[in-house]
Amino acid sequence: MDPVNPLASRIDAVLPQTQCRRCGFAGCAPYAAAIAEGEADIDRCPPGGDETIGVLAKLLDRPPRPLDTSRGEHTPLRVAKIVEVDCIGCTLCIAACPVDAIIGAQKRMHAVLSSQCSGCELCVPACPVDCIAMQPADRAWTRADADAARARHAQRQARITLAKAQRLRDAEARTRKHAIDAAFERARARRDRSIAAS
């Protein structure tokens, strides 16, 4: 979280860290920052429901509000389950999972680590063969779950950032190599013309 804004950090610590984006932001930390800046209200988190709204209201010295149900209803925790026989191994669900709760490899069957699944549902629309369903978790989402999900999300974001930087370095290296190869080719052509002319 942004160390410059301690209020955003305190708000983020209250949020459930499902990273579901139902609030309209790219995750819990951006939503927390928006609340701290007065750009979003405290009623936009279906996974947190009335309990989280109440804690946020107290933290911010605001009156509690009912959950904005246009963003979804608060329900008991549900986790994703992949119908493994239908999985084609496309890895789109892995790319969509914000907390690295799905394992598998390209063209191999995937599986959800239900103990790590935050119930965000982002994998469901990502699946091109509709082999992911949400099912009751038969457990509550705890503060320990939220803290672990936050850590996994941060690790995933760091990994994505490093991969993007590496792709950029690789692209720059290819561009430089192309420019050098082209320069050598021009020099060879000049040399060949000079030899032919003599």
mmCIF file of N, CA and C in Angstrom, residues 51-162:
data_model
loop_
_atom_site.group_PDB
_atom_site.id
_atom_site.type_symbol
_atom_site.label_atom_id
_atom_site.label_comp_id
_atom_site.label_asym_id
_atom_site.label_seq_id
_atom_site.Cartn_x
_atom_site.Cartn_y
_atom_site.Cartn_z
ATOM 1 N N GLU A 51 -20.578 -5.872 7.495
ATOM 2 C CA GLU A 51 -19.562 -5.886 8.552
ATOM 3 C C GLU A 51 -18.392 -4.971 8.186
ATOM 4 N N THR A 52 -17.891 -5.097 6.969
ATOM 5 C CA THR A 52 -16.779 -4.246 6.527
ATOM 6 C C THR A 52 -17.213 -2.791 6.448
ATOM 7 N N ILE A 53 -18.418 -2.561 5.951
ATOM 8 C CA ILE A 53 -18.929 -1.188 5.884
ATOM 9 C C ILE A 53 -18.964 -0.579 7.285
ATOM 10 N N GLY A 54 -19.416 -1.357 8.272
ATOM 11 C CA GLY A 54 -19.469 -0.865 9.643
ATOM 12 C C GLY A 54 -18.095 -0.509 10.190
ATOM 13 N N VAL A 55 -17.113 -1.345 9.917
ATOM 14 C CA VAL A 55 -15.743 -1.080 10.389
ATOM 15 C C VAL A 55 -15.188 0.160 9.697
ATOM 16 N N LEU A 56 -15.431 0.271 8.387
ATOM 17 C CA LEU A 56 -14.958 1.451 7.654
ATOM 18 C C LEU A 56 -15.640 2.718 8.167
ATOM 19 N N ALA A 57 -16.937 2.646 8.440
ATOM 20 C CA ALA A 57 -17.672 3.797 8.950
ATOM 21 C C ALA A 57 -17.075 4.264 10.273
ATOM 22 N N LYS A 58 -16.775 3.319 11.138
ATOM 23 C CA LYS A 58 -16.177 3.670 12.436
ATOM 24 C C LYS A 58 -14.781 4.259 12.249
ATOM 25 N N LEU A 59 -13.982 3.626 11.395
ATOM 26 C CA LEU A 59 -12.625 4.098 11.134
ATOM 27 C C LEU A 59 -12.618 5.521 10.594
ATOM 28 N N LEU A 60 -13.573 5.825 9.731
ATOM 29 C CA LEU A 60 -13.614 7.123 9.063
ATOM 30 C C LEU A 60 -14.569 8.111 9.722
ATOM 31 N N ASP A 61 -15.171 7.688 10.829
ATOM 32 C CA ASP A 61 -16.125 8.524 11.550
ATOM 33 C C ASP A 61 -17.241 9.008 10.618
ATOM 34 N N ARG A 62 -17.838 8.039 9.931
ATOM 35 C CA ARG A 62 -18.949 8.311 9.024
ATOM 36 C C ARG A 62 -20.123 7.446 9.440
ATOM 37 N N PRO A 63 -21.328 7.819 9.055
ATOM 38 C CA PRO A 63 -22.458 6.924 9.318
ATOM 39 C C PRO A 63 -22.381 5.711 8.407
ATOM 40 N N PRO A 64 -22.729 4.524 8.920
ATOM 41 C CA PRO A 64 -22.738 3.347 8.036
ATOM 42 C C PRO A 64 -23.799 3.497 6.961
ATOM 43 N N ARG A 65 -23.575 2.850 5.870
ATOM 44 C CA ARG A 65 -24.507 2.866 4.735
ATOM 45 C C ARG A 65 -24.835 1.432 4.374
ATOM 46 N N PRO A 66 -25.957 1.199 3.724
ATOM 47 C CA PRO A 66 -26.225 -0.164 3.236
ATOM 48 C C PRO A 66 -25.317 -0.473 2.046
ATOM 49 N N LEU A 67 -25.055 -1.731 1.842
ATOM 50 C CA LEU A 67 -24.237 -2.173 0.714
ATOM 51 C C LEU A 67 -24.882 -1.763 -0.600
ATOM 52 N N ASP A 68 -24.086 -1.248 -1.504
ATOM 53 C CA ASP A 68 -24.544 -0.931 -2.861
ATOM 54 C C ASP A 68 -24.683 -2.257 -3.605
ATOM 55 N N THR A 69 -25.884 -2.789 -3.635
ATOM 56 C CA THR A 69 -26.102 -4.119 -4.209
ATOM 57 C C THR A 69 -26.040 -4.129 -5.741
ATOM 58 N N SER A 70 -25.895 -2.967 -6.353
ATOM 59 C CA SER A 70 -25.694 -2.965 -7.805
ATOM 60 C C SER A 70 -24.334 -3.572 -8.144
ATOM 61 N N ARG A 71 -23.472 -3.689 -7.139
ATOM 62 C CA ARG A 71 -22.142 -4.272 -7.323
ATOM 63 C C ARG A 71 -22.113 -5.744 -6.929
ATOM 64 N N GLY A 72 -23.234 -6.251 -6.460
ATOM 65 C CA GLY A 72 -23.325 -7.651 -6.059
ATOM 66 C C GLY A 72 -23.860 -7.772 -4.650
ATOM 67 N N GLU A 73 -24.369 -8.923 -4.354
ATOM 68 C CA GLU A 73 -24.898 -9.207 -3.017
ATOM 69 C C GLU A 73 -23.789 -9.795 -2.145
ATOM 70 N N HIS A 74 -23.895 -9.551 -0.856
ATOM 71 C CA HIS A 74 -22.979 -10.204 0.080
ATOM 72 C C HIS A 74 -23.480 -11.633 0.300
ATOM 73 N N THR A 75 -22.613 -12.593 0.078
ATOM 74 C CA THR A 75 -22.968 -14.001 0.256
ATOM 75 C C THR A 75 -21.869 -14.690 1.035
ATOM 76 N N PRO A 76 -22.145 -15.842 1.605
ATOM 77 C CA PRO A 76 -21.064 -16.619 2.219
ATOM 78 C C PRO A 76 -19.994 -16.932 1.172
ATOM 79 N N LEU A 77 -18.797 -17.159 1.632
ATOM 80 C CA LEU A 77 -17.673 -17.426 0.736
ATOM 81 C C LEU A 77 -17.973 -18.593 -0.201
ATOM 82 N N ARG A 78 -17.728 -18.362 -1.473
ATOM 83 C CA ARG A 78 -17.792 -19.422 -2.474
ATOM 84 C C ARG A 78 -16.426 -19.497 -3.139
ATOM 85 N N VAL A 79 -16.022 -20.679 -3.513
ATOM 86 C CA VAL A 79 -14.720 -20.857 -4.161
ATOM 87 C C VAL A 79 -14.923 -21.476 -5.536
ATOM 88 N N ALA A 80 -13.948 -21.244 -6.391
ATOM 89 C CA ALA A 80 -14.014 -21.773 -7.749
ATOM 90 C C ALA A 80 -13.653 -23.253 -7.754
ATOM 91 N N LYS A 81 -14.304 -23.976 -8.638
ATOM 92 C CA LYS A 81 -13.975 -25.393 -8.865
ATOM 93 C C LYS A 81 -13.931 -25.608 -10.368
ATOM 94 N N ILE A 82 -12.841 -26.208 -10.819
ATOM 95 C CA ILE A 82 -12.680 -26.502 -12.239
ATOM 96 C C ILE A 82 -13.157 -27.926 -12.505
ATOM 97 N N VAL A 83 -14.032 -28.067 -13.488
ATOM 98 C CA VAL A 83 -14.451 -29.396 -13.930
ATOM 99 C C VAL A 83 -13.286 -29.909 -14.783
ATOM 100 N N GLU A 84 -12.455 -30.706 -14.154
ATOM 101 C CA GLU A 84 -11.155 -31.034 -14.738
ATOM 102 C C GLU A 84 -11.258 -31.759 -16.079
ATOM 103 N N VAL A 85 -12.260 -32.595 -16.262
ATOM 104 C CA VAL A 85 -12.366 -33.327 -17.533
ATOM 105 C C VAL A 85 -12.680 -32.395 -18.704
ATOM 106 N N ASP A 86 -13.227 -31.229 -18.414
ATOM 107 C CA ASP A 86 -13.556 -30.274 -19.471
ATOM 108 C C ASP A 86 -12.458 -29.236 -19.695
ATOM 109 N N CYS A 87 -11.471 -29.171 -18.803
ATOM 110 C CA CYS A 87 -10.405 -28.162 -18.882
ATOM 111 C C CYS A 87 -9.517 -28.444 -20.088
ATOM 112 N N ILE A 88 -9.256 -27.410 -20.891
ATOM 113 C CA ILE A 88 -8.406 -27.567 -22.071
ATOM 114 C C ILE A 88 -6.984 -27.054 -21.830
ATOM 115 N N GLY A 89 -6.706 -26.550 -20.628
ATOM 116 C CA GLY A 89 -5.360 -26.098 -20.298
ATOM 117 C C GLY A 89 -4.951 -24.811 -20.977
ATOM 118 N N CYS A 90 -5.886 -23.904 -21.158
ATOM 119 C CA CYS A 90 -5.577 -22.667 -21.881
ATOM 120 C C CYS A 90 -4.811 -21.650 -21.024
ATOM 121 N N THR A 91 -4.840 -21.795 -19.732
ATOM 122 C CA THR A 91 -4.182 -20.918 -18.731
ATOM 123 C C THR A 91 -4.830 -19.536 -18.575
ATOM 124 N N LEU A 92 -5.965 -19.300 -19.228
ATOM 125 C CA LEU A 92 -6.619 -17.997 -19.080
ATOM 126 C C LEU A 92 -7.121 -17.779 -17.649
ATOM 127 N N CYS A 93 -7.541 -18.849 -16.985
ATOM 128 C CA CYS A 93 -7.990 -18.725 -15.601
ATOM 129 C C CYS A 93 -6.818 -18.396 -14.682
ATOM 130 N N ILE A 94 -5.660 -18.975 -14.962
ATOM 131 C CA ILE A 94 -4.466 -18.684 -14.161
ATOM 132 C C ILE A 94 -4.114 -17.206 -14.293
ATOM 133 N N ALA A 95 -4.171 -16.699 -15.522
ATOM 134 C CA ALA A 95 -3.869 -15.282 -15.749
ATOM 135 C C ALA A 95 -4.886 -14.380 -15.073
ATOM 136 N N ALA A 96 -6.129 -14.822 -14.949
ATOM 137 C CA ALA A 96 -7.185 -13.998 -14.362
ATOM 138 C C ALA A 96 -7.168 -14.007 -12.835
ATOM 139 N N CYS A 97 -6.619 -15.056 -12.228
ATOM 140 C CA CYS A 97 -6.673 -15.191 -10.769
ATOM 141 C C CYS A 97 -5.756 -14.181 -10.098
ATOM 142 N N PRO A 98 -6.298 -13.268 -9.292
ATOM 143 C CA PRO A 98 -5.468 -12.222 -8.696
ATOM 144 C C PRO A 98 -4.660 -12.678 -7.484
ATOM 145 N N VAL A 99 -4.925 -13.894 -6.998
ATOM 146 C CA VAL A 99 -4.243 -14.357 -5.783
ATOM 147 C C VAL A 99 -3.507 -15.681 -5.991
ATOM 148 N N ASP A 100 -3.231 -16.033 -7.237
ATOM 149 C CA ASP A 100 -2.472 -17.250 -7.566
ATOM 150 C C ASP A 100 -3.038 -18.499 -6.899
ATOM 151 N N ALA A 101 -4.354 -18.665 -6.981
ATOM 152 C CA ALA A 101 -4.994 -19.835 -6.368
ATOM 153 C C ALA A 101 -5.270 -20.954 -7.374
ATOM 154 N N ILE A 102 -4.836 -20.766 -8.629
ATOM 155 C CA ILE A 102 -5.069 -21.785 -9.647
ATOM 156 C C ILE A 102 -3.713 -22.307 -10.119
ATOM 157 N N ILE A 103 -3.599 -23.611 -10.186
ATOM 158 C CA ILE A 103 -2.353 -24.225 -10.638
ATOM 159 C C ILE A 103 -2.602 -25.009 -11.914
ATOM 160 N N GLY A 104 -1.556 -25.193 -12.689
ATOM 161 C CA GLY A 104 -1.651 -25.932 -13.940
ATOM 162 C C GLY A 104 -0.635 -25.389 -14.917
ATOM 163 N N ALA A 105 -0.609 -25.968 -16.091
ATOM 164 C CA ALA A 105 0.323 -25.545 -17.128
ATOM 165 C C ALA A 105 -0.385 -25.565 -18.471
ATOM 166 N N GLN A 106 0.234 -24.913 -19.443
ATOM 167 C CA GLN A 106 -0.322 -24.855 -20.791
ATOM 168 C C GLN A 106 -0.634 -26.266 -21.288
ATOM 169 N N LYS A 107 -1.851 -26.448 -21.792
ATOM 170 C CA LYS A 107 -2.330 -27.721 -22.344
ATOM 171 C C LYS A 107 -2.360 -28.843 -21.316
ATOM 172 N N ARG A 108 -2.413 -28.483 -20.050
ATOM 173 C CA ARG A 108 -2.535 -29.459 -18.968
ATOM 174 C C ARG A 108 -3.744 -29.066 -18.123
ATOM 175 N N MET A 109 -4.281 -30.023 -17.421
ATOM 176 C CA MET A 109 -5.432 -29.782 -16.565
ATOM 177 C C MET A 109 -5.060 -28.794 -15.452
ATOM 178 N N HIS A 110 -6.002 -27.944 -15.094
ATOM 179 C CA HIS A 110 -5.810 -26.975 -14.027
ATOM 180 C C HIS A 110 -6.631 -27.378 -12.814
ATOM 181 N N ALA A 111 -6.279 -26.819 -11.677
ATOM 182 C CA ALA A 111 -7.027 -27.068 -10.440
ATOM 183 C C ALA A 111 -6.970 -25.812 -9.586
ATOM 184 N N VAL A 112 -7.993 -25.638 -8.771
ATOM 185 C CA VAL A 112 -8.063 -24.499 -7.852
ATOM 186 C C VAL A 112 -7.631 -24.965 -6.471
ATOM 187 N N LEU A 113 -6.749 -24.194 -5.854
ATOM 188 C CA LEU A 113 -6.380 -24.436 -4.461
ATOM 189 C C LEU A 113 -7.462 -23.769 -3.616
ATOM 190 N N SER A 114 -8.459 -24.538 -3.218
ATOM 191 C CA SER A 114 -9.633 -23.951 -2.570
ATOM 192 C C SER A 114 -9.283 -23.221 -1.283
ATOM 193 N N SER A 115 -8.217 -23.633 -0.603
ATOM 194 C CA SER A 115 -7.827 -22.950 0.632
ATOM 195 C C SER A 115 -7.282 -21.556 0.355
ATOM 196 N N GLN A 116 -6.900 -21.281 -0.900
ATOM 197 C CA GLN A 116 -6.355 -19.967 -1.255
ATOM 198 C C GLN A 116 -7.306 -19.146 -2.116
ATOM 199 N N CYS A 117 -8.364 -19.770 -2.627
ATOM 200 C CA CYS A 117 -9.309 -19.070 -3.492
ATOM 201 C C CYS A 117 -10.062 -18.014 -2.693
ATOM 202 N N SER A 118 -10.082 -16.788 -3.213
ATOM 203 C CA SER A 118 -10.764 -15.684 -2.529
ATOM 204 C C SER A 118 -12.218 -15.545 -2.956
ATOM 205 N N GLY A 119 -12.649 -16.357 -3.921
ATOM 206 C CA GLY A 119 -14.030 -16.271 -4.387
ATOM 207 C C GLY A 119 -14.302 -15.073 -5.270
ATOM 208 N N CYS A 120 -13.273 -14.512 -5.872
ATOM 209 C CA CYS A 120 -13.436 -13.284 -6.666
ATOM 210 C C CYS A 120 -14.259 -13.504 -7.935
ATOM 211 N N GLU A 121 -14.298 -14.714 -8.442
ATOM 212 C CA GLU A 121 -15.047 -15.098 -9.640
ATOM 213 C C GLU A 121 -14.444 -14.583 -10.940
ATOM 214 N N LEU A 122 -13.266 -13.985 -10.914
ATOM 215 C CA LEU A 122 -12.665 -13.449 -12.133
ATOM 216 C C LEU A 122 -12.275 -14.552 -13.124
ATOM 217 N N CYS A 123 -12.069 -15.753 -12.615
ATOM 218 C CA CYS A 123 -11.703 -16.864 -13.500
ATOM 219 C C CYS A 123 -12.896 -17.369 -14.308
ATOM 220 N N VAL A 124 -14.103 -17.168 -13.802
ATOM 221 C CA VAL A 124 -15.290 -17.742 -14.453
ATOM 222 C C VAL A 124 -15.485 -17.180 -15.857
ATOM 223 N N PRO A 125 -15.546 -15.860 -16.056
ATOM 224 C CA PRO A 125 -15.725 -15.363 -17.423
ATOM 225 C C PRO A 125 -14.482 -15.553 -18.292
ATOM 226 N N ALA A 126 -13.323 -15.761 -17.675
ATOM 227 C CA ALA A 126 -12.096 -15.959 -18.454
ATOM 228 C C ALA A 126 -12.051 -17.315 -19.135
ATOM 229 N N CYS A 127 -12.797 -18.284 -18.622
ATOM 230 C CA CYS A 127 -12.745 -19.657 -19.134
ATOM 231 C C CYS A 127 -13.525 -19.771 -20.447
ATOM 232 N N PRO A 128 -12.870 -20.151 -21.545
ATOM 233 C CA PRO A 128 -13.578 -20.220 -22.829
ATOM 234 C C PRO A 128 -14.474 -21.449 -22.979
ATOM 235 N N VAL A 129 -14.349 -22.417 -22.077
ATOM 236 C CA VAL A 129 -15.168 -23.628 -22.197
ATOM 237 C C VAL A 129 -16.137 -23.783 -21.024
ATOM 238 N N ASP A 130 -16.278 -22.744 -20.234
ATOM 239 C CA ASP A 130 -17.223 -22.737 -19.112
ATOM 240 C C ASP A 130 -17.058 -23.942 -18.194
ATOM 241 N N CYS A 131 -15.815 -24.244 -17.839
ATOM 242 C CA CYS A 131 -15.608 -25.402 -16.961
ATOM 243 C C CYS A 131 -15.310 -24.993 -15.523
ATOM 244 N N ILE A 132 -15.608 -23.734 -15.173
ATOM 245 C CA ILE A 132 -15.387 -23.268 -13.803
ATOM 246 C C ILE A 132 -16.720 -22.885 -13.194
ATOM 247 N N ALA A 133 -16.974 -23.399 -12.008
ATOM 248 C CA ALA A 133 -18.206 -23.078 -11.286
ATOM 249 C C ALA A 133 -17.840 -22.643 -9.876
ATOM 250 N N MET A 134 -18.675 -21.804 -9.319
ATOM 251 C CA MET A 134 -18.481 -21.373 -7.933
ATOM 252 C C MET A 134 -19.322 -22.280 -7.040
ATOM 253 N N GLN A 135 -18.733 -22.689 -5.924
ATOM 254 C CA GLN A 135 -19.438 -23.560 -4.991
ATOM 255 C C GLN A 135 -19.197 -23.078 -3.564
ATOM 256 N N PRO A 136 -20.100 -23.412 -2.634
ATOM 257 C CA PRO A 136 -19.909 -22.978 -1.245
ATOM 258 C C PRO A 136 -18.575 -23.467 -0.689
ATOM 259 N N ALA A 137 -17.906 -22.589 0.033
ATOM 260 C CA ALA A 137 -16.605 -22.940 0.612
ATOM 261 C C ALA A 137 -16.758 -23.721 1.913
ATOM 262 N N ASP A 138 -17.920 -23.617 2.531
ATOM 263 C CA ASP A 138 -18.168 -24.271 3.821
ATOM 264 C C ASP A 138 -17.181 -23.809 4.888
ATOM 265 N N ARG A 139 -16.761 -22.566 4.776
ATOM 266 C CA ARG A 139 -15.908 -21.945 5.786
ATOM 267 C C ARG A 139 -16.031 -20.436 5.616
ATOM 268 N N ALA A 140 -15.634 -19.718 6.620
ATOM 269 C CA ALA A 140 -15.670 -18.258 6.550
ATOM 270 C C ALA A 140 -14.337 -17.737 6.012
ATOM 271 N N TRP A 141 -14.365 -16.562 5.418
ATOM 272 C CA TRP A 141 -13.146 -15.868 4.976
ATOM 273 C C TRP A 141 -12.637 -15.086 6.183
ATOM 274 N N THR A 142 -11.458 -15.423 6.657
ATOM 275 C CA THR A 142 -10.928 -14.847 7.891
ATOM 276 C C THR A 142 -9.931 -13.734 7.602
ATOM 277 N N ARG A 143 -9.541 -13.023 8.645
ATOM 278 C CA ARG A 143 -8.514 -11.987 8.513
ATOM 279 C C ARG A 143 -7.193 -12.627 8.081
ATOM 280 N N ALA A 144 -6.903 -13.834 8.561
ATOM 281 C CA ALA A 144 -5.683 -14.535 8.130
ATOM 282 C C ALA A 144 -5.748 -14.833 6.634
ATOM 283 N N ASP A 145 -6.939 -15.242 6.144
ATOM 284 C CA ASP A 145 -7.112 -15.460 4.706
ATOM 285 C C ASP A 145 -6.850 -14.167 3.939
ATOM 286 N N ALA A 146 -7.406 -13.062 4.447
ATOM 287 C CA ALA A 146 -7.244 -11.767 3.780
ATOM 288 C C ALA A 146 -5.774 -11.358 3.737
ATOM 289 N N ASP A 147 -5.068 -11.524 4.845
ATOM 290 C CA ASP A 147 -3.651 -11.153 4.884
ATOM 291 C C ASP A 147 -2.829 -12.005 3.918
ATOM 292 N N ALA A 148 -3.126 -13.301 3.872
ATOM 293 C CA ALA A 148 -2.411 -14.190 2.947
ATOM 294 C C ALA A 148 -2.731 -13.829 1.497
ATOM 295 N N ALA A 149 -3.992 -13.512 1.220
ATOM 296 C CA ALA A 149 -4.390 -13.126 -0.138
ATOM 297 C C ALA A 149 -3.705 -11.829 -0.537
ATOM 298 N N ARG A 150 -3.601 -10.871 0.379
ATOM 299 C CA ARG A 150 -2.908 -9.616 0.090
ATOM 300 C C ARG A 150 -1.455 -9.898 -0.291
ATOM 301 N N ALA A 151 -0.797 -10.765 0.470
ATOM 302 C CA ALA A 151 0.607 -11.092 0.199
ATOM 303 C C ALA A 151 0.759 -11.776 -1.165
ATOM 304 N N ARG A 152 -0.129 -12.727 -1.465
ATOM 305 C CA ARG A 152 -0.047 -13.412 -2.760
ATOM 306 C C ARG A 152 -0.323 -12.445 -3.915
ATOM 307 N N HIS A 153 -1.275 -11.536 -3.710
ATOM 308 C CA HIS A 153 -1.589 -10.543 -4.743
ATOM 309 C C HIS A 153 -0.388 -9.628 -4.972
ATOM 310 N N ALA A 154 0.260 -9.200 -3.902
ATOM 311 C CA ALA A 154 1.435 -8.331 -4.036
ATOM 312 C C ALA A 154 2.568 -9.062 -4.750
ATOM 313 N N GLN A 155 2.766 -10.329 -4.419
ATOM 314 C CA GLN A 155 3.809 -11.116 -5.095
ATOM 315 C C GLN A 155 3.493 -11.275 -6.574
ATOM 316 N N ARG A 156 2.229 -11.508 -6.869
ATOM 317 C CA ARG A 156 1.818 -11.656 -8.269
ATOM 318 C C ARG A 156 2.040 -10.352 -9.030
ATOM 319 N N GLN A 157 1.655 -9.226 -8.424
ATOM 320 C CA GLN A 157 1.837 -7.933 -9.081
ATOM 321 C C GLN A 157 3.318 -7.652 -9.323
ATOM 322 N N ALA A 158 4.166 -7.994 -8.343
ATOM 323 C CA ALA A 158 5.606 -7.796 -8.505
ATOM 324 C C ALA A 158 6.139 -8.668 -9.641
ATOM 325 N N ARG A 159 5.672 -9.899 -9.718
ATOM 326 C CA ARG A 159 6.093 -10.810 -10.774
ATOM 327 C C ARG A 159 5.667 -10.287 -12.148
ATOM 328 N N ILE A 160 4.443 -9.771 -12.246
ATOM 329 C CA ILE A 160 3.948 -9.222 -13.511
ATOM 330 C C ILE A 160 4.764 -8.005 -13.920
ATOM 331 N N THR A 161 5.074 -7.144 -12.949
ATOM 332 C CA THR A 161 5.873 -5.952 -13.233
ATOM 333 C C THR A 161 7.254 -6.339 -13.739
ATOM 334 N N LEU A 162 7.886 -7.319 -13.092
ATOM 335 C CA LEU A 162 9.209 -7.783 -13.535
ATOM 336 C C LEU A 162 9.143 -8.388 -14.932
#
